[in-house]
Coordinates of C-alpha atoms in Angstrom, one line a residue:
M11 CA 4.3 -10.2 22.3
E12 CA 0.4 -10.0 23.1
R13 CA 0.5 -5.8 23.5
L14 CA 2.3 -3.5 22.6
S15 CA 4.7 -1.5 25.1
I16 CA 3.2 2.1 25.9
K17 CA 6.1 4.0 23.8
N18 CA 5.3 2.1 20.6
R19 CA 1.4 2.1 21.4
I20 CA 2.0 5.9 21.5
F21 CA 3.6 5.6 18.5
V22 CA 1.3 3.7 16.9
G23 CA -1.5 6.1 17.9
M24 CA 0.5 8.9 16.3
T25 CA 0.9 7.6 13.1
L26 CA -2.6 6.8 12.8
F27 CA -3.2 10.5 13.4
S28 CA -0.9 11.7 11.1
M29 CA -2.7 9.3 8.4
F30 CA -5.8 11.1 9.4
F31 CA -4.8 14.9 9.7
G32 CA -4.7 15.7 6.2
A33 CA -5.7 18.7 3.8
G34 CA -9.3 18.8 5.2
N35 CA -8.5 18.8 8.7
L36 CA -6.5 21.7 8.5
I37 CA -8.7 23.5 6.2
F38 CA -12.5 23.0 7.6
P39 CA -12.3 23.7 11.8
P40 CA -10.8 27.2 11.2
F41 CA -12.9 28.0 8.6
M42 CA -16.3 26.5 10.5
G43 CA -14.9 28.6 13.7
A44 CA -15.0 31.6 11.7
L45 CA -18.1 31.5 9.9
A46 CA -20.0 30.0 13.2
G47 CA -18.3 33.0 15.4
E48 CA -20.4 32.6 18.6
K49 CA -22.1 29.0 17.3
A50 CA -18.4 27.9 17.2
W51 CA -18.6 25.4 19.9
L52 CA -21.4 23.9 19.1
A53 CA -20.7 23.7 15.7
L54 CA -17.6 22.0 16.7
F55 CA -19.6 19.3 18.5
G56 CA -21.5 18.2 15.7
F57 CA -18.0 18.0 14.0
V58 CA -16.3 15.8 16.8
I59 CA -19.0 13.7 15.9
S60 CA -18.8 13.2 12.2
A61 CA -14.2 14.1 12.2
I62 CA -13.8 12.2 15.2
G63 CA -16.1 9.5 16.6
L64 CA -17.2 7.9 13.3
P65 CA -13.5 7.7 12.0
V66 CA -12.7 6.0 15.4
L67 CA -15.8 4.0 15.3
G68 CA -14.6 2.9 11.8
V69 CA -11.2 1.8 12.5
A70 CA -12.8 -0.3 15.6
A71 CA -15.5 -1.5 13.3
V72 CA -13.2 -2.9 10.6
A73 CA -10.7 -4.6 13.2
L74 CA -13.4 -6.4 14.9
S75 CA -15.2 -7.4 11.7
D76 CA -12.0 -8.9 9.8
G77 CA -11.4 -6.2 7.1
L78 CA -13.8 -3.5 5.2
E79 CA -14.8 -6.0 2.8
N80 CA -15.8 -8.8 5.0
L81 CA -17.6 -6.2 6.6
A82 CA -19.6 -5.0 3.5
K83 CA -20.3 -8.7 2.1
R84 CA -22.6 -8.6 4.8
V85 CA -24.6 -6.8 2.3
H86 CA -23.7 -8.7 -0.6
P87 CA -20.4 -10.2 -2.1
L88 CA -21.0 -7.9 -5.1
F89 CA -21.9 -4.9 -3.5
S90 CA -18.5 -5.3 -1.6
S91 CA -17.0 -5.4 -4.4
V92 CA -18.0 -2.2 -5.7
F93 CA -18.4 -0.2 -2.4
T94 CA -14.6 -1.1 -1.4
L95 CA -13.8 -0.3 -5.0
L96 CA -15.0 3.3 -4.5
I97 CA -14.0 3.7 -1.6
Y98 CA -10.3 3.1 -2.4
L99 CA -10.4 5.0 -5.5
S100 CA -12.3 8.2 -3.5
I101 CA -9.7 8.6 -0.4
G102 CA -6.7 7.2 -3.5
P103 CA -6.1 9.2 -6.7
C104 CA -9.2 10.3 -7.9
L105 CA -9.7 12.8 -4.8
A106 CA -8.0 12.7 -1.8
I107 CA -4.4 11.8 -2.7
P108 CA -4.5 14.7 -5.6
R109 CA -5.9 17.0 -2.7
T110 CA -2.9 16.8 -0.7
A111 CA -0.7 18.2 -3.4
G112 CA -3.1 20.6 -4.4
T113 CA -3.2 21.9 -1.0
S114 CA 0.1 22.2 0.3
F115 CA 1.0 24.0 -2.9
E116 CA -1.1 26.5 -2.4
M117 CA 0.0 27.2 1.1
A118 CA 3.8 26.4 1.1
L119 CA 4.7 27.5 -2.2
L120 CA 2.2 29.4 -3.9
P121 CA 2.6 32.5 -1.7
Y122 CA 6.4 33.0 -2.9
I123 CA 5.1 33.2 -6.9
S124 CA 5.2 36.3 -8.0
E125 CA 1.6 37.3 -9.9
S126 CA 3.6 37.0 -13.1
G127 CA 4.9 33.8 -12.3
N128 CA 3.1 30.7 -14.5
K129 CA 1.2 28.7 -11.9
G130 CA 0.6 26.0 -13.7
I131 CA 4.2 25.1 -14.4
F132 CA 5.3 25.6 -10.8
L133 CA 1.9 23.3 -9.7
A134 CA 3.2 20.8 -12.3
V135 CA 7.0 20.5 -11.1
Y136 CA 5.8 20.6 -7.6
S137 CA 3.2 17.6 -8.0
V138 CA 6.1 15.2 -9.3
G139 CA 8.4 16.5 -6.6
F140 CA 5.7 16.0 -3.6
F141 CA 4.5 12.7 -5.2
A142 CA 8.1 11.6 -5.3
L143 CA 8.7 11.8 -1.7
A144 CA 5.3 10.5 -0.6
F145 CA 6.3 7.0 -2.8
F146 CA 9.3 6.9 -1.3
L147 CA 8.2 7.1 2.7
A148 CA 5.3 4.6 1.1
Q149 CA 8.5 2.2 0.3
K150 CA 7.6 -0.4 3.7
P151 CA 4.1 0.5 4.9
E152 CA 4.9 -1.5 8.0
M153 CA 7.8 1.3 8.5
L154 CA 5.2 4.1 8.7
K155 CA 5.2 4.1 13.0
E156 CA 9.2 5.0 13.0
R157 CA 8.8 7.6 9.9
L158 CA 5.5 8.9 10.6
G159 CA 4.4 8.7 14.1
K160 CA 8.0 9.0 15.6
Y161 CA 9.1 12.2 13.9
L162 CA 7.0 14.0 11.6
A163 CA 4.1 13.9 13.8
P164 CA 5.5 15.6 16.6
I165 CA 6.9 18.4 14.5
L166 CA 3.5 18.7 13.0
L167 CA 2.1 19.3 17.0
I168 CA 4.4 21.5 17.5
L169 CA 3.8 23.9 14.8
I170 CA 0.4 23.7 15.2
G171 CA 1.0 24.8 19.4
A172 CA 3.1 27.7 18.2
L173 CA 0.3 29.1 16.2
F174 CA -2.0 28.4 19.2
I175 CA 0.1 30.3 21.8
G176 CA 0.7 33.1 19.8
C177 CA -3.0 33.5 19.1
L178 CA -3.8 32.7 22.9
V179 CA -1.3 35.7 23.5
K180 CA -2.0 38.3 21.2
S181 CA -5.1 37.9 19.1
E182 CA -8.5 39.5 20.6
K183 CA -10.8 37.8 22.6
G184 CA -14.6 37.5 22.0
Y185 CA -16.6 35.9 18.8
G186 CA -18.0 37.4 15.5
D187 CA -21.9 37.0 14.6
A188 CA -22.4 33.3 13.6
A189 CA -23.5 33.0 9.4
E190 CA -26.8 32.4 8.9
I191 CA -25.9 28.5 7.6
Y192 CA -24.9 28.0 11.4
Q193 CA -27.4 30.3 13.1
S194 CA -30.2 27.8 13.7
H195 CA -28.5 24.4 13.3
A196 CA -24.9 25.1 14.1
A197 CA -24.3 21.4 15.3
V198 CA -25.8 19.7 12.5
Q199 CA -23.8 22.2 10.2
G200 CA -20.7 21.1 12.0
F201 CA -21.8 17.3 11.2
L202 CA -21.9 18.2 7.5
D203 CA -18.5 19.8 7.8
G204 CA -17.0 16.9 9.2
Y205 CA -17.8 14.9 6.0
Q206 CA -15.3 17.1 3.8
T207 CA -12.2 15.5 6.2
M208 CA -13.3 12.4 4.3
D209 CA -11.8 10.0 7.6
T210 CA -14.9 8.4 8.1
I211 CA -14.3 6.5 4.8
A212 CA -10.6 6.5 4.7
A213 CA -10.9 5.0 8.5
L214 CA -12.4 2.0 6.7
N215 CA -8.9 1.4 5.0
F216 CA -6.4 2.6 7.8
G217 CA -6.9 -0.3 9.5
L218 CA -4.9 -2.4 7.5
V219 CA -1.8 -0.4 7.3
I220 CA -1.8 0.1 11.0
A221 CA -2.6 -3.8 11.5
M222 CA 0.9 -4.4 9.6
N223 CA 2.7 -1.6 11.9
I224 CA 1.3 -3.3 15.0
R225 CA 2.4 -6.6 13.7
A226 CA 6.0 -5.3 12.7
A227 CA 6.7 -4.5 16.4
G228 CA 5.9 -7.9 17.8
V229 CA 2.2 -8.6 18.1
R230 CA 1.1 -11.4 16.4
K231 CA -2.7 -12.8 17.5
E232 CA -5.4 -11.4 15.4
K233 CA -7.1 -10.7 18.3
D234 CA -4.4 -9.0 20.0
I235 CA -3.8 -6.6 16.7
A236 CA -7.6 -5.8 16.9
K237 CA -7.4 -4.6 20.4
E238 CA -4.1 -2.5 19.7
T239 CA -5.9 -1.2 16.6
V240 CA -8.9 0.3 18.4
T241 CA -6.4 2.0 21.1
A242 CA -4.7 3.4 18.5
G243 CA -7.7 4.7 17.3
M244 CA -8.4 6.4 20.6
I245 CA -5.1 7.6 20.7
A246 CA -5.8 9.7 17.6
G247 CA -8.9 10.3 18.2
V248 CA -8.1 12.3 21.6
L249 CA -5.0 14.0 19.7
M250 CA -7.7 15.3 17.1
L251 CA -10.0 16.2 19.2
I252 CA -7.0 18.5 20.9
V253 CA -6.4 19.9 17.5
Y254 CA -9.7 20.4 16.3
G255 CA -10.4 22.6 19.4
V256 CA -7.2 24.7 18.7
L257 CA -8.1 24.9 15.2
T258 CA -11.6 25.9 15.9
W259 CA -10.3 28.6 18.4
I260 CA -8.4 30.3 15.7
G261 CA -10.5 30.6 13.1
S262 CA -12.9 31.9 15.4
A263 CA -10.5 34.0 16.4
A264 CA -9.5 35.2 12.7
G265 CA -13.3 35.3 11.7
N266 CA -13.4 38.0 14.6
L267 CA -10.3 39.9 13.5
F268 CA -10.7 39.5 9.6
G269 CA -14.5 38.2 8.6
A270 CA -14.9 34.5 7.9
G271 CA -12.9 34.6 3.9
E272 CA -13.3 32.3 1.2
N273 CA -11.7 29.2 2.6
G274 CA -10.0 27.8 5.8
A275 CA -6.5 28.1 4.1
Q276 CA -7.1 31.7 3.9
T277 CA -8.2 31.9 7.6
L278 CA -5.2 30.4 8.8
S279 CA -2.9 32.2 6.4
Q280 CA -4.2 35.8 7.8
M281 CA -4.1 34.9 11.3
A282 CA -0.2 33.4 10.7
G283 CA 0.6 36.6 9.2
Y284 CA -0.7 38.8 11.6
L285 CA 0.6 36.9 14.7
Y286 CA 4.4 36.1 13.4
G287 CA 4.4 37.8 9.6
S288 CA 6.5 36.6 7.1
T289 CA 7.6 33.9 9.7
G290 CA 3.7 32.8 10.2
K291 CA 3.5 32.0 6.8
M292 CA 6.2 29.4 6.7
I293 CA 4.9 28.1 9.7
L294 CA 1.6 27.9 8.0
G295 CA 3.3 26.7 5.1
A296 CA 5.3 23.7 6.9
I297 CA 2.1 22.7 8.6
F298 CA 0.3 22.2 5.6
F299 CA 3.1 20.4 4.0
I300 CA 3.8 18.1 6.7
A301 CA 0.2 17.4 7.2
C302 CA -0.4 16.8 3.3
L303 CA 2.6 14.4 3.2
N304 CA 1.5 12.2 6.0
T305 CA -1.8 11.9 4.8
C306 CA -0.5 10.9 1.5
T307 CA 1.9 8.6 2.4
G308 CA -0.5 6.6 4.7
L309 CA -3.3 6.6 1.5
I310 CA -0.6 5.4 -1.2
C311 CA 0.2 2.8 1.4
C312 CA -3.6 1.7 1.9
C313 CA -4.2 1.6 -1.9
G314 CA -0.9 -0.1 -3.0
E315 CA -2.0 -2.5 -0.7
Y316 CA -5.3 -3.3 -1.7
F317 CA -5.0 -3.0 -5.2
H318 CA -2.2 -5.8 -4.5
T319 CA -4.2 -8.2 -3.0
I320 CA -6.9 -7.9 -5.4
C321 CA -4.1 -7.7 -8.8
P322 CA -1.1 -9.3 -7.1
G323 CA 0.7 -9.9 -10.6
I324 CA 1.4 -6.4 -9.8
S325 CA 3.9 -5.5 -7.0
Y326 CA 3.0 -3.4 -4.0
R327 CA 5.4 -0.9 -5.3
R328 CA 4.5 -0.9 -8.5
W329 CA 0.7 -0.1 -7.5
A330 CA 2.2 2.7 -5.2
L331 CA 4.2 4.1 -8.3
I332 CA 0.8 3.9 -10.2
F333 CA -1.1 5.9 -7.8
S334 CA 1.6 8.5 -7.2
G335 CA 1.6 9.0 -10.8
I336 CA -2.0 9.4 -11.4
S337 CA -2.8 11.5 -8.3
A338 CA 0.6 14.2 -9.6
V339 CA -1.6 14.0 -12.9
I340 CA -5.2 15.0 -11.6
A341 CA -3.7 17.9 -8.8
N342 CA -3.1 19.9 -11.3
A343 CA -6.3 20.1 -12.1
G344 CA -6.3 22.7 -9.3
L345 CA -7.9 22.3 -5.7
T346 CA -11.0 23.9 -5.9
A347 CA -11.9 21.6 -8.9
I348 CA -10.8 18.7 -7.0
L349 CA -12.8 19.8 -4.0
R350 CA -15.8 20.7 -6.3
V351 CA -16.1 16.9 -7.4
S352 CA -15.6 15.5 -3.8
V353 CA -18.8 17.1 -2.2
P354 CA -21.5 14.6 -4.3
V355 CA -19.5 11.9 -4.2
L356 CA -19.0 12.0 -0.3
Q357 CA -22.5 12.8 0.0
W358 CA -23.4 9.4 -1.3
L359 CA -20.5 7.5 -0.1
Y360 CA -20.4 8.9 3.5
P361 CA -23.9 7.6 4.7
M362 CA -23.4 4.6 3.4
A363 CA -20.1 4.0 5.4
I364 CA -21.6 5.7 8.5
M365 CA -24.1 2.4 8.5
L366 CA -22.0 -0.3 8.0
I367 CA -19.9 0.7 11.3
V368 CA -23.2 1.2 12.9
L369 CA -24.4 -2.1 11.8
A370 CA -21.1 -3.6 12.7
F371 CA -21.3 -2.6 16.4
L372 CA -25.3 -3.9 16.3
H373 CA -24.0 -7.6 14.5
H374 CA -24.6 -9.8 17.0
R375 CA -27.8 -8.5 17.9
I376 CA -28.9 -8.7 14.2
E377 CA -26.9 -11.2 12.8
K378 CA -30.2 -13.6 13.2
W379 CA -31.7 -11.1 10.5
R380 CA -29.8 -11.8 7.3
Y381 CA -31.8 -9.1 5.0
V382 CA -31.4 -6.3 7.6
Y383 CA -27.7 -5.3 5.9
P384 CA -28.8 -5.4 2.5
W385 CA -32.5 -3.2 3.2
V386 CA -30.6 -0.6 5.3
I387 CA -27.7 0.0 3.3
G388 CA -29.6 0.2 0.2
L389 CA -32.6 2.7 1.2
T390 CA -29.3 4.7 2.8
G391 CA -27.8 4.2 -0.2
I392 CA -30.8 5.4 -2.4
S393 CA -31.8 8.1 -0.7
S394 CA -28.0 10.1 -0.6
A395 CA -27.6 9.4 -4.1
V396 CA -30.3 11.3 -4.9
H397 CA -29.4 14.2 -2.5
A398 CA -25.6 14.2 -4.6
L399 CA -27.3 14.4 -7.8
D400 CA -29.9 16.8 -6.9
A401 CA -27.2 19.4 -5.2
L402 CA -25.3 18.6 -8.5
G403 CA -28.9 19.9 -10.5
C404 CA -29.9 16.5 -11.4
Q405 CA -33.3 15.5 -10.5
I406 CA -35.0 12.2 -11.1
P407 CA -38.3 12.3 -12.4
A408 CA -41.0 11.2 -9.9
V409 CA -38.3 10.2 -7.3
T410 CA -36.4 13.4 -6.7
V411 CA -39.8 15.2 -5.2
W412 CA -40.6 12.3 -3.0
V413 CA -37.4 12.0 -1.1
E414 CA -37.2 15.9 -0.5
R415 CA -40.2 15.3 1.3
I416 CA -38.4 12.8 3.7
P417 CA -37.9 14.9 7.2
L418 CA -34.1 16.6 7.8
Y419 CA -33.7 16.2 3.9
D420 CA -33.2 20.1 3.8
L421 CA -30.3 19.4 6.7
G422 CA -28.9 16.5 4.1
L423 CA -29.4 14.5 6.6
G424 CA -32.6 13.0 4.7
W425 CA -30.9 9.3 4.7
I426 CA -31.6 8.7 8.4
L427 CA -35.1 8.0 8.5
P428 CA -34.7 5.7 5.3
A429 CA -31.8 3.8 7.4
A430 CA -34.3 3.5 10.5
A431 CA -37.2 2.2 7.6
G432 CA -34.6 -0.4 6.2
M433 CA -33.7 -1.7 9.8
I434 CA -37.7 -2.1 10.7
I435 CA -38.0 -3.9 6.8
G436 CA -35.2 -6.0 7.0
I437 CA -36.4 -7.5 10.3
I438 CA -39.7 -7.9 8.9
W439 CA -38.3 -9.5 5.4
S440 CA -35.9 -11.9 7.4
R441 CA -38.8 -13.4 9.7
I442 CA -41.3 -13.9 6.5
R443 CA -38.3 -15.4 4.2
D444 CA -36.8 -17.3 7.3

């Protein structure tokens, strides 16, 4: 078979959408809409670039480069090993996987626990059950198309559609005032908000599992698998664009009615309760549970497959069990603590992931200059690391003060000019050395 049938192509695309669309994808668009108010659609434009455009390009870049490790090796073999490991740990048991349990617990179960109840015990029991179910679904990565794409993704879309229709019919028209952070740079802030979904770094790994599902459907040639993977990315991108638009609009309506709130989960909860009462909160709980379970399952599959390849003495299923168990423990630190740790890590890794994707699409033009990759990624990594440490209150003597002077630093984009400088230096250095 050279290509998938239309039906299987849609199912694979919906599977990839399910893997992308988890906790952060539900939380951040409505909160952004509530905060941005009248600037919501401008903020959504920036959000779409970083939360849809870059992930879809990431899937394509990895497919065309024959894997993340091969792409990262163009920088240096040691960088490839370290960066790939950090990416998998970030989207795996250290941040993204535990976040799925923490978010779904706070939305699906916590509202029904009395204030006198012991939240810690309930969270511990819930985490064990949640990851046991995710581990069960992840037993056969090549069958995710059947489990996520065919059943869970359509249910998720129907439930989100119910919120949208209710909001369209019942909510008041108009937008609130934009928060200060969105008033002057709404699109830039929306772009930075898209970091929090973690989808760009996840995209560098999802291609592996999607390719397994495409092979299971009968496509065998690597070139055809790469094409179908890119097509799946485009289908997932269209679905995410629709859903993000819906969630941003719901958030802006909620902001006009109730104010911005503390986070996106609260924004959605207020609107669901307003639209459907107690039934609305049940609908919202189901949305969060299914979305987080889908993403958790996909991430366990990716991490299990990767660590099985670098340590084949341990089976895929054992790795999946290990990551499920570790994530269940970390999830008990609480959602707030996990989110607090994730921000600086993403501020460091995201720019390097973005530039790897850019370089992958420029590869045929720049491959003759072999030092472009290390210079671009090196300067990008240094500048983004300084910014991440600065956000934590850690300043490097004589370094931070200079990096802070780089244009766009205050907007969180201080890595762009160093990346461009790395491109120029890499070309010149290649000509001198070669």
